[in-house]
Short mmCIF file of C-alpha atoms in Angstrom, two decimals:
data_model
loop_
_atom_site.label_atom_id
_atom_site.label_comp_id
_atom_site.label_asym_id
_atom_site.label_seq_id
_atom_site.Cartn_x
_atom_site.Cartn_y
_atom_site.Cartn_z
CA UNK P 1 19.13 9.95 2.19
CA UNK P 2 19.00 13.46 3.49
CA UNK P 3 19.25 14.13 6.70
CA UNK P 4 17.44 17.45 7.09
CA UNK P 5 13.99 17.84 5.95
CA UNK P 6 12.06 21.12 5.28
CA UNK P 7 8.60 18.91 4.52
CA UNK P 8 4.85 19.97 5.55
CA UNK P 9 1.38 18.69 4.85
CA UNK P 10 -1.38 20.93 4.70
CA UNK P 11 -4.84 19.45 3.77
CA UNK P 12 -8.65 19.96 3.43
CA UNK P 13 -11.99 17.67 2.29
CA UNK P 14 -10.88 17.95 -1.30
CA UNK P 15 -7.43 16.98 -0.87
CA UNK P 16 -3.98 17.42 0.73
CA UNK P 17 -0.48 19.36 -0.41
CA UNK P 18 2.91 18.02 0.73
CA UNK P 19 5.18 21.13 0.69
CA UNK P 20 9.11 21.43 0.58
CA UNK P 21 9.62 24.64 2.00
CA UNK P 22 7.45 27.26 -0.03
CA UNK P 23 8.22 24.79 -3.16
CA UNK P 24 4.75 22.26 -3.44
CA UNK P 25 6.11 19.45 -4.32
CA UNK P 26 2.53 17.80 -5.46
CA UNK P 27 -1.26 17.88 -4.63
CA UNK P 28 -3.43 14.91 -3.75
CA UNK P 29 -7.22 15.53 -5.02
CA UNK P 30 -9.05 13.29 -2.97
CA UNK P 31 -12.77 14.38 -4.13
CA UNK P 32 -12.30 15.60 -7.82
CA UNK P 33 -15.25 17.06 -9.62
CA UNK P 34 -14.49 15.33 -13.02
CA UNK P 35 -17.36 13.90 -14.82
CA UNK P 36 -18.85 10.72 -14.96
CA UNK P 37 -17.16 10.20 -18.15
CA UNK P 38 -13.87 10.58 -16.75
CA UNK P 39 -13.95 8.41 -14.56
CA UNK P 40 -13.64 10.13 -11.55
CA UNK P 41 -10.42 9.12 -9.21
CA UNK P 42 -7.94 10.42 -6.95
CA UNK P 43 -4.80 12.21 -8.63
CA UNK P 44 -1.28 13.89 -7.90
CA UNK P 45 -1.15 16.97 -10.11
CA UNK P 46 0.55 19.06 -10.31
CA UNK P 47 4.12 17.09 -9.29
CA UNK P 48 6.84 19.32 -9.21
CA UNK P 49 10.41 19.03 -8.63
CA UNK P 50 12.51 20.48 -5.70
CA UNK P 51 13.27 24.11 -7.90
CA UNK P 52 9.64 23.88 -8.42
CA UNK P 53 9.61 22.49 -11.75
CA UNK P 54 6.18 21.71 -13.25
CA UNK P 55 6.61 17.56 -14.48
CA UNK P 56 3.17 16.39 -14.89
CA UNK P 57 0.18 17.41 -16.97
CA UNK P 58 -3.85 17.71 -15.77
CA UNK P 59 -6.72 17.23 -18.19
CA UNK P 60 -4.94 17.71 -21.05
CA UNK P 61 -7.23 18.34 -24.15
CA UNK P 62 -6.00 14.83 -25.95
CA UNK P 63 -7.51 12.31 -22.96
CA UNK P 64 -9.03 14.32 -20.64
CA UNK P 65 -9.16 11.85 -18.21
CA UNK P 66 -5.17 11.80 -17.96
CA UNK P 67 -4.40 13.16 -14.30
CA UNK P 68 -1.02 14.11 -13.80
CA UNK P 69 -0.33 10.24 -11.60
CA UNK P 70 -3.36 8.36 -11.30
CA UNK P 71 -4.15 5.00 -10.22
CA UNK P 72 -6.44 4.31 -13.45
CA UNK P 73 -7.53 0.57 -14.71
CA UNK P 74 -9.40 0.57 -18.19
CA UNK P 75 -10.09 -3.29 -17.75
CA UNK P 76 -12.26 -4.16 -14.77
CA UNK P 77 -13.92 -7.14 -16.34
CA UNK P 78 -15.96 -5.54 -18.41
CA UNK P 79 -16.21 -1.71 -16.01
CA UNK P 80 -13.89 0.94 -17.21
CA UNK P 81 -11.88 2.55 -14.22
CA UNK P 82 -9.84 5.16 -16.57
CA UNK P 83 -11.86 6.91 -18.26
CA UNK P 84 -13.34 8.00 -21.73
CA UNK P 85 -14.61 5.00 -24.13
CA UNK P 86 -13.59 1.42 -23.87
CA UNK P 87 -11.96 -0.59 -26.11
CA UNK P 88 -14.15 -3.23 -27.50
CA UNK P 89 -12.82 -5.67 -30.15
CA UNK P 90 -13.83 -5.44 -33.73
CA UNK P 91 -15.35 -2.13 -32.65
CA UNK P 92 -12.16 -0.14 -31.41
CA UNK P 93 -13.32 2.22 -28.98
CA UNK P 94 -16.34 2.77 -28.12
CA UNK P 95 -17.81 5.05 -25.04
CA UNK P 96 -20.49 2.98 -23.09
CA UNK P 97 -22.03 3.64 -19.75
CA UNK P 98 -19.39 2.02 -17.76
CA UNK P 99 -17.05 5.13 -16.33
CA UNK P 100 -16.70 3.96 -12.41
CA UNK P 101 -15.34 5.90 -9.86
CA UNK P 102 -13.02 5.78 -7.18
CA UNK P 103 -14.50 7.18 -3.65
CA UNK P 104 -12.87 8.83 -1.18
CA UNK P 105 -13.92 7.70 2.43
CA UNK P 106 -11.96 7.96 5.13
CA UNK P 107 -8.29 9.67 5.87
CA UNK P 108 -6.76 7.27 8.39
CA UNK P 109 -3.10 9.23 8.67
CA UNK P 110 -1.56 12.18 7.46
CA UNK P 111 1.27 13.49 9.17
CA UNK P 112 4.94 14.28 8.91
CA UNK P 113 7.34 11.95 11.20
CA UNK P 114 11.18 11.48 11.12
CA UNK P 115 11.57 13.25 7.23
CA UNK P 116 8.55 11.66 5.90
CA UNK P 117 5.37 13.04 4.93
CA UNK P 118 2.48 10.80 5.28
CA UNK P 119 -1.06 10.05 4.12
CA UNK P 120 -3.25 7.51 4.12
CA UNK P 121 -7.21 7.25 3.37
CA UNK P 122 -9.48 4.21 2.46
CA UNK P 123 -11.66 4.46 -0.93
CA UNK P 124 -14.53 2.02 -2.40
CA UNK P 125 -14.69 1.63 -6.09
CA UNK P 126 -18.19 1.45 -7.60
CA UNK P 127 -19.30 1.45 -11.48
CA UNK P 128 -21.40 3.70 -13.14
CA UNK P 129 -23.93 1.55 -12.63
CA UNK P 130 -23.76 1.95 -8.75
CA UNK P 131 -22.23 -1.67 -8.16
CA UNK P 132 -19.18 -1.81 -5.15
CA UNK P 133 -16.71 -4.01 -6.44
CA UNK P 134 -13.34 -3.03 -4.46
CA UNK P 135 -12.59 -1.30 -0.77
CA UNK P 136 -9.14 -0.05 -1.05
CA UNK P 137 -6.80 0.98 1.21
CA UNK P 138 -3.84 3.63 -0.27
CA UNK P 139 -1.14 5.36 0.95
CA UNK P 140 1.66 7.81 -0.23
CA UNK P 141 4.78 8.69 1.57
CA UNK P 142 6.85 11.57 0.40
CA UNK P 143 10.83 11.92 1.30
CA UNK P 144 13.76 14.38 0.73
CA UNK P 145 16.12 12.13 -1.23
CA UNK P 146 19.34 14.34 -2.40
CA UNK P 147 19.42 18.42 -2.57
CA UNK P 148 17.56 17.77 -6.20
CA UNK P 149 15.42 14.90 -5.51
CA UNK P 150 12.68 13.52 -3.83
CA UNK P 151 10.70 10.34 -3.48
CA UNK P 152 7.09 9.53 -3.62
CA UNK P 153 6.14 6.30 -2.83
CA UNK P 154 2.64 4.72 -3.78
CA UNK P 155 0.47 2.05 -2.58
CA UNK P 156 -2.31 0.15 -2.81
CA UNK P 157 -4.72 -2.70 -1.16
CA UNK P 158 -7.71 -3.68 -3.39
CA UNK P 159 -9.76 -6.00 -1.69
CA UNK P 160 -12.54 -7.34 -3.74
CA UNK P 161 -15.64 -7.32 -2.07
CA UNK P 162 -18.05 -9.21 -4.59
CA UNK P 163 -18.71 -12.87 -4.47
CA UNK P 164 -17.53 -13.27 -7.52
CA UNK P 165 -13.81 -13.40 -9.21
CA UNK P 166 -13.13 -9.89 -11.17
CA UNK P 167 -10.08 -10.14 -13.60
CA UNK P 168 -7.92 -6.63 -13.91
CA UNK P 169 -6.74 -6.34 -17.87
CA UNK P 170 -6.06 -3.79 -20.39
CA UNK P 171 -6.76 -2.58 -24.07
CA UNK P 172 -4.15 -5.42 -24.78
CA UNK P 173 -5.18 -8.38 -22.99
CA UNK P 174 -8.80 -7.31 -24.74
CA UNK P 175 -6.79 -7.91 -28.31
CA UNK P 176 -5.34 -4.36 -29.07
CA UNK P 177 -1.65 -4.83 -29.80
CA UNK P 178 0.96 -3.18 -27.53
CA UNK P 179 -1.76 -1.13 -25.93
CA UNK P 180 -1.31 -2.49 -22.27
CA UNK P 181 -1.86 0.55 -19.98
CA UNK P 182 -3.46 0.28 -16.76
CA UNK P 183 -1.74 1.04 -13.06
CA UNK P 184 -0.20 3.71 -11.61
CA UNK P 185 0.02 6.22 -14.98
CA UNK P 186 2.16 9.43 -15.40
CA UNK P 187 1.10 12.20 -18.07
CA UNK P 188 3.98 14.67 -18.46
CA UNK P 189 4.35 17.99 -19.54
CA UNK P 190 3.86 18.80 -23.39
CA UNK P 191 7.52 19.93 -23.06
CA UNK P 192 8.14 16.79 -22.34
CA UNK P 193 6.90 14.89 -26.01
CA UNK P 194 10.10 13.82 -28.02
CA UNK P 195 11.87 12.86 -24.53
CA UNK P 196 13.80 10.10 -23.95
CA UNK P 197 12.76 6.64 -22.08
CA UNK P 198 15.33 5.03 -20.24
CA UNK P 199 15.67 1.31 -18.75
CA UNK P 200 18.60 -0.75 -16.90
CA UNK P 201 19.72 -1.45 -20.21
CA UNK P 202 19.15 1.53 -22.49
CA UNK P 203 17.03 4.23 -23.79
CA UNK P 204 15.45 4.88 -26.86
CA UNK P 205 12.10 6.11 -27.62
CA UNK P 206 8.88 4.96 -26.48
CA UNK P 207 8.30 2.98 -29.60
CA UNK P 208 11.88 1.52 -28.61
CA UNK P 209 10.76 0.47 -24.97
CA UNK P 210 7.07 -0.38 -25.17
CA UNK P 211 6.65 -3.73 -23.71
CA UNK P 212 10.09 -4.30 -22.47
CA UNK P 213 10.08 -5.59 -19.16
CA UNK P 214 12.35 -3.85 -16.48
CA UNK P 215 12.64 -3.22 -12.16
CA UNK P 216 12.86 0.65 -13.29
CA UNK P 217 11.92 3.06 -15.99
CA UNK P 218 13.05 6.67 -16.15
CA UNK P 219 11.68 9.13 -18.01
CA UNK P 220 13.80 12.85 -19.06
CA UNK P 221 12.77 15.86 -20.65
CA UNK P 222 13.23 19.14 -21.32
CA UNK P 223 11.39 22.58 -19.78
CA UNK P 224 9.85 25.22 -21.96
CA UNK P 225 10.98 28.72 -21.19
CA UNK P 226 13.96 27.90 -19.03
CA UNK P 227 17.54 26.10 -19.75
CA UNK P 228 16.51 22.92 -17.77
CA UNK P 229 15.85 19.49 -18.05
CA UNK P 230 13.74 17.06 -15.32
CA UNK P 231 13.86 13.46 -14.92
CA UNK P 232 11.12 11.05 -13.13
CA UNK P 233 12.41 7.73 -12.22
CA UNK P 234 9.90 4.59 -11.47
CA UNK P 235 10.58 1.81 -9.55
CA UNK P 236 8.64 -1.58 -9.43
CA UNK P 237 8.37 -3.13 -6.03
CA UNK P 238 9.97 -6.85 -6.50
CA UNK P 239 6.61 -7.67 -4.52
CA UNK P 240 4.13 -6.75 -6.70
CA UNK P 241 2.35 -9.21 -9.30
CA UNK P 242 3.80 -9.57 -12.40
CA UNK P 243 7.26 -8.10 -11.36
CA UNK P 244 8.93 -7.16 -13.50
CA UNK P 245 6.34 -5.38 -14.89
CA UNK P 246 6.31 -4.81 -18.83
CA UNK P 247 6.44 -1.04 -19.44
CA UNK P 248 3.94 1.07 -21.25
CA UNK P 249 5.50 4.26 -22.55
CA UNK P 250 5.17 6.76 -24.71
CA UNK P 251 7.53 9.56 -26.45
CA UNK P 252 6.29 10.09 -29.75
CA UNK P 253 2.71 11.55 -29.19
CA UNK P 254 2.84 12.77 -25.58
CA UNK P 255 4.76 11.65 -23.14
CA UNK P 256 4.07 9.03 -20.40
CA UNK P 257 5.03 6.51 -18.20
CA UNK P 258 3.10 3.81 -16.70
CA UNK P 259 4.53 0.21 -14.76
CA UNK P 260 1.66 -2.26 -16.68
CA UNK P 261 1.31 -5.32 -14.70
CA UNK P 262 -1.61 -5.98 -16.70
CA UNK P 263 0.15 -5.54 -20.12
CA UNK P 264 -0.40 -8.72 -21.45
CA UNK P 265 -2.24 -11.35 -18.72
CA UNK P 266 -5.12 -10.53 -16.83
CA UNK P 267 -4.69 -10.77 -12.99
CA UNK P 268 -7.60 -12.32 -11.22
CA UNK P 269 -9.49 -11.13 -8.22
CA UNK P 270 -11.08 -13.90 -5.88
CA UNK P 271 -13.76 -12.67 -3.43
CA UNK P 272 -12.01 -11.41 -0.82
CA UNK P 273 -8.94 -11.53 -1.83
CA UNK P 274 -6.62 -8.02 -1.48
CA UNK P 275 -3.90 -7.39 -4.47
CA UNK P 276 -1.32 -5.03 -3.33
CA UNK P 277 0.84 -2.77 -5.43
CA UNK P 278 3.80 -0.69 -4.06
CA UNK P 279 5.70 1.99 -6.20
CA UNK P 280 8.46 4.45 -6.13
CA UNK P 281 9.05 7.66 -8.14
CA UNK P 282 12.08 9.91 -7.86
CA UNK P 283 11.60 13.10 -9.38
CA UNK P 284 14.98 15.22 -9.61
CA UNK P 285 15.89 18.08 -11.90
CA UNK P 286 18.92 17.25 -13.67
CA UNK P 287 19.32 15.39 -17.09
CA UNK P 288 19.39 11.43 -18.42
CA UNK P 289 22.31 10.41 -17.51
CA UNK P 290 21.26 10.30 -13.78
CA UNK P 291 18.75 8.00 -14.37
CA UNK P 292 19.97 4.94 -12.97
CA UNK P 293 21.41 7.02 -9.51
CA UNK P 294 17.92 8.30 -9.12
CA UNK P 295 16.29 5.00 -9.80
CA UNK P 296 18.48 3.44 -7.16
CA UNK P 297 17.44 6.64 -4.74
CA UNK P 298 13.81 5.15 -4.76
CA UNK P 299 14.80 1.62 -4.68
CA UNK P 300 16.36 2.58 -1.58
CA UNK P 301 13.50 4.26 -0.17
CA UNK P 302 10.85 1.10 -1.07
CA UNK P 303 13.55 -0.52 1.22
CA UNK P 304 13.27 1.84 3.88
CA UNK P 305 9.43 1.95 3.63
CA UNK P 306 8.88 -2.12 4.25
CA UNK P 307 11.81 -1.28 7.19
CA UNK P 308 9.09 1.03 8.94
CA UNK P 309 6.10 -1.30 7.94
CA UNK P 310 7.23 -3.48 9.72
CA UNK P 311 8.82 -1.28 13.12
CA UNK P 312 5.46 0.04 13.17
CA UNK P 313 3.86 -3.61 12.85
CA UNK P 314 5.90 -4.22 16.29
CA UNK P 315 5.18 -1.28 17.93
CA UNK P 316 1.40 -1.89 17.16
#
């Protein structure tokens, strides 16, 4: 890791920046004003590299409810958590009045300590039909990995807080083939479509890598206007359920990125019961061959982040 770190967080009701210098390296809408229909939620957009690189896309025209990274679920039982119509089998989609939301609360840290920016805030997840189903906890650290990379780290604590069990799912566990999105979900630029998806054990398109299971998925592509190229690198925690996660991807339309641990099997809920979820994502401007270094940059720093869990656990 780097030793020296130029990183600030500034911050407001609607949301916080974390900045690398003058470069902002993402923003962190806490209170968006999306509609109902798109399922309102927390988002990182727009994600930049360290040159200041644009590698995410907001609201774009295709699915507006695609945030830059969001942590969006289309299969809450029967509640829709991403946005726009749900699938519904024999039907295909269909938009019903079941667009939750994802509530801001209360911001419990946000800080920079040691190289790391951090924040921290507790939401409550209700549907559209004003039923609380989860209290979550989230946080996102942010670190200065190389002189072209850094490393956002993501996670979550859903606790469900129903007396009944709620199964998390997806388009596919529903019955739509290879359509298993849900999770932590990247949109990238429209630069980006025709890119290449790259695992442990090759690349190909998304077409190619849909489904596969992997610890890491990397994602490169190109920049209009200037000679340059970007790659986003995301890492699977070996905690999480499901791990390793099956990958949903996409090259061919738009391009995307999203661990799916809900791919193909529903993960239950029981009443009370917290899921966690931890990811990493190394964004660096450079080209595809550095995927696996920059993959192994954010495996490193999921490391370091259970290291200071726990140190701050101790000191607590």
């Amino acid at each position: 890791m780097t030793s020296d770190s130029t990183l600030r967080i500034t911050g407001d009701d609607i949301g916080i920046s974390v900045l690398d210098g003058d470069i902002e390296l993402f923003r962190y809408t806490l209170v968006p004003d999306s509609p109902q229909l798109e399922s309102p939620k927390p988002y990182l957009s727009p994600l930049r590299t360290r040159a200041g690189r644009v590698v995410s896309l907001f609201r774009p025209h295709d699915h507006v409810w695609h945030k830059g990274i969001a942590w969006s679920l289309p299969v809450v039982d029967d509640e829709n958590f991403w946005g726009g119509p749900t699938f519904v089998p024999g039907r295909f989609y269909v938009q019903l009045p079941n667009d939750g939301s994802q509530e801001h609360r209360t911001t419990l840290a946000q800080s920079v300590e040691g190289g790391v920016a951090r924040f921290a805030h507790t939401l409550q997840w209700i549907t559209e039909g004003g039923i609380h189903l989860f209290d979550e906890r989230r946080s996102l650290t942010a670190r200065l990995a190389a002189d072209d990379v850094w490393v956002l780290t993501f996670e979550t604590a859903m606790t469900n807080v129903t007396d009944a069990t709620i199964s998390i799912g997806s388009p596919t566990t529903r019955g739509r083939e290879n359509a298993g999105y849900g999770g932590l979900f990247w949109r990238g630029p429209r630069s980006f479509t025709g890119g290449l998806a790259i695992s442990p054990t090759g690349s190909g398109s998304g077409n190619d890598m849909r489904g596969q299971r992997h610890e890491w998925m990397a994602f490169a592509g190109r920049h209009d206007e200037i000679d340059a190229e970007s790659v986003l690198a995301f890492v699977d925690d070996a905690a999480n359920p499901q791990h390793p996660p099956q990958w949903f991807v996409r090259t061919e339309e738009f391009a995307c990125i999203n661990p799916a641990p809900f791919f193909s099997e529903e993960v239950p809920v029981e009443p009370g019961q917290t899921v966690v979820f931890r990811y990493a994502v190394a964004v660096a401007d450079g080209a595809a061959e550095r995927a696996a270094e920059i993959a192994g940059l954010a495996r490193g720093v999921l490391a370091e982040d259970a290291s200071d869990a726990a140190a701050r656990a101790v000191r607590s």
